[in-house]
Coordinates of N, CA and C in Angstrom, one line a residue:
M51 N -19.7 9.1 -6.6 CA -19.3 9.4 -5.2 C -18.3 8.3 -4.7
E52 N -18.5 7.1 -5.1 CA -17.6 6.0 -4.7 C -16.2 6.3 -5.2
L53 N -16.2 6.7 -6.5 CA -14.9 7.0 -7.1 C -14.1 8.1 -6.4
K54 N -14.8 9.2 -6.0 CA -14.2 10.2 -5.2 C -13.6 9.7 -3.9
K55 N -14.3 8.9 -3.2 CA -13.9 8.3 -2.0 C -12.6 7.5 -2.2
R56 N -12.6 6.7 -3.2 CA -11.4 5.8 -3.5 C -10.2 6.7 -3.9
L57 N -10.4 7.7 -4.7 CA -9.3 8.6 -5.0 C -8.8 9.4 -3.8
A58 N -9.7 9.8 -2.9 CA -9.2 10.4 -1.6 C -8.4 9.4 -0.8
N59 N -8.8 8.2 -0.8 CA -8.1 7.2 0.0 C -6.7 6.9 -0.6
L60 N -6.6 7.1 -1.9 CA -5.3 6.9 -2.5 C -4.3 8.0 -2.2
L61 N -4.8 9.2 -1.7 CA -4.0 10.3 -1.4 C -3.5 10.3 0.0
T62 N -3.8 9.3 0.8 CA -3.2 9.2 2.1 C -1.7 9.0 2.1
V63 N -1.1 9.4 3.1 CA 0.4 9.4 3.1 C 0.9 7.9 2.9
K64 N 0.3 7.0 3.6 CA 0.8 5.6 3.5 C 0.6 5.1 2.1
S65 N -0.5 5.5 1.5 CA -0.8 5.0 0.1 C 0.2 5.7 -0.9
L66 N 0.5 6.9 -0.7 CA 1.5 7.6 -1.6 C 2.9 7.0 -1.4
V67 N 3.3 6.8 -0.2 CA 4.6 6.2 0.0 C 4.7 4.8 -0.6
T68 N 3.6 4.0 -0.5 CA 3.6 2.7 -1.1 C 3.7 2.7 -2.6
I69 N 2.9 3.6 -3.2 CA 2.9 3.8 -4.6 C 4.2 4.2 -5.2
I70 N 4.8 5.2 -4.5 CA 6.1 5.7 -5.0 C 7.2 4.7 -4.8
L71 N 7.1 4.0 -3.7 CA 8.1 2.9 -3.4 C 8.0 1.8 -4.5
T72 N 6.8 1.5 -4.9 CA 6.6 0.5 -5.9 C 7.1 0.9 -7.3
F73 N 6.9 2.2 -7.6 CA 7.5 2.7 -8.8 C 9.1 2.6 -8.8
V74 N 9.6 3.0 -7.6 CA 11.1 2.9 -7.5 C 11.5 1.5 -7.6
F75 N 10.8 0.5 -7.0 CA 11.1 -0.9 -7.1 C 11.1 -1.3 -8.5
A76 N 10.1 -0.9 -9.3 CA 10.0 -1.3 -10.7 C 11.2 -0.8 -11.5
Y77 N 11.5 0.5 -11.2 CA 12.7 1.1 -11.9 C 14.0 0.3 -11.6
M78 N 14.1 0.1 -10.3 CA 15.4 -0.6 -9.9 C 15.4 -2.1 -10.5
A79 N 14.2 -2.7 -10.6 CA 14.2 -4.0 -11.2 C 14.6 -4.0 -12.6
I80 N 14.1 -3.0 -13.3 CA 14.4 -2.9 -14.8 C 15.9 -2.6 -15.0
T81 N 16.5 -1.7 -14.1 CA 17.9 -1.4 -14.3 C 18.8 -2.3 -13.6
G82 N 18.3 -3.3 -12.8 CA 19.1 -4.3 -12.1 C 19.8 -3.7 -10.9
G83 N 19.2 -2.7 -10.2 CA 19.9 -2.1 -9.1 C 19.3 -2.4 -7.7
I84 N 18.5 -3.5 -7.6 CA 17.8 -3.8 -6.4 C 18.9 -4.4 -5.4
T85 N 19.0 -3.8 -4.2 CA 19.9 -4.4 -3.2 C 19.0 -5.1 -2.1
Q86 N 19.7 -5.9 -1.3 CA 19.0 -6.6 -0.3 C 18.4 -5.7 0.7
D87 N 19.1 -4.6 1.0 CA 18.5 -3.6 2.0 C 17.2 -3.0 1.4
F88 N 17.2 -2.7 0.1 CA 16.0 -2.1 -0.4 C 14.9 -3.1 -0.4
M89 N 15.2 -4.4 -0.7 CA 14.2 -5.4 -0.7 C 13.5 -5.6 0.7
T90 N 14.4 -5.5 1.7 CA 13.9 -5.6 3.1 C 12.9 -4.4 3.4
V91 N 13.3 -3.2 3.1 CA 12.5 -2.0 3.3 C 11.2 -2.2 2.5
Y92 N 11.3 -2.5 1.3 CA 10.1 -2.6 0.4 C 9.1 -3.7 1.0
A93 N 9.6 -4.8 1.4 CA 8.8 -5.9 1.9 C 8.1 -5.4 3.2
V94 N 8.8 -4.7 4.0 CA 8.2 -4.2 5.3 C 7.1 -3.2 5.0
V95 N 7.3 -2.3 4.1 CA 6.3 -1.3 3.7 C 5.1 -1.9 3.1
I96 N 5.3 -2.9 2.2 CA 4.1 -3.5 1.5 C 3.4 -4.4 2.6
A97 N 4.1 -5.1 3.4 CA 3.4 -5.9 4.4 C 2.6 -5.0 5.4
F98 N 3.1 -3.8 5.8 CA 2.4 -2.9 6.6 C 1.2 -2.4 5.9
Y99 N 1.3 -2.0 4.7 CA 0.2 -1.4 3.9 C -0.9 -2.4 3.8
F100 N -0.6 -3.6 3.3 CA -1.7 -4.6 3.1 C -2.2 -5.1 4.5
G101 N -1.3 -5.2 5.5 CA -1.8 -5.6 6.8 C -2.8 -4.6 7.4
T102 N -2.5 -3.3 7.3 CA -3.5 -2.4 7.8 C -4.8 -2.3 7.0
Q103 N -4.7 -2.5 5.7 CA -5.9 -2.6 4.9 C -6.7 -3.8 5.3
Q104 N -6.1 -4.9 5.6 CA -6.9 -6.1 5.9 C -7.5 -5.9 7.3
A105 N -6.7 -5.4 8.3 CA -7.3 -5.1 9.6 C -8.4 -4.1 9.5
K106 N -8.3 -3.1 8.7 CA -9.4 -2.2 8.6 C -10.7 -2.8 8.0
K107 N -10.5 -3.7 7.0 CA -11.6 -4.4 6.4 C -12.3 -5.3 7.4
E108 N -11.5 -6.0 8.2 CA -12.0 -6.9 9.2 C -12.8 -6.2 10.3
T109 N -12.3 -5.0 10.7 CA -13.0 -4.2 11.6 C -14.3 -3.7 11.1
I110 N -14.4 -3.3 9.8 CA -15.6 -2.9 9.2 C -16.6 -4.1 9.1
D111 N -16.1 -5.2 8.7 CA -16.9 -6.4 8.6 C -17.5 -6.8 9.9
K112 N -16.7 -6.7 11.0 CA -17.3 -7.1 12.3 C -18.3 -6.1 12.8
A113 N -18.1 -4.8 12.5 CA -19.0 -3.8 12.9 C -20.4 -4.0 12.1
G114 N -20.3 -4.4 10.9 CA -21.5 -4.6 10.1 C -22.3 -5.8 10.5
E115 N -21.6 -6.8 11.2 CA -22.3 -8.0 11.7 C -23.2 -7.7 12.9
Q116 N -22.9 -6.7 13.6 CA -23.6 -6.4 14.9 C -24.9 -5.7 14.7

């Protein structure tokens, strides 16, 4: 059951965008084609993704304390 929930969470739009962008980043790193503009976009997307994950975790943790 936990595995199904985790897989469903991976299929959210922000997760898919982050995963695809990470693959593109890896490809560009291998081929040497990373530009400063792409690095900026990638950093913003990754910061947003992990920021929202952390905020969601903190909200759940606070709700569990009550």
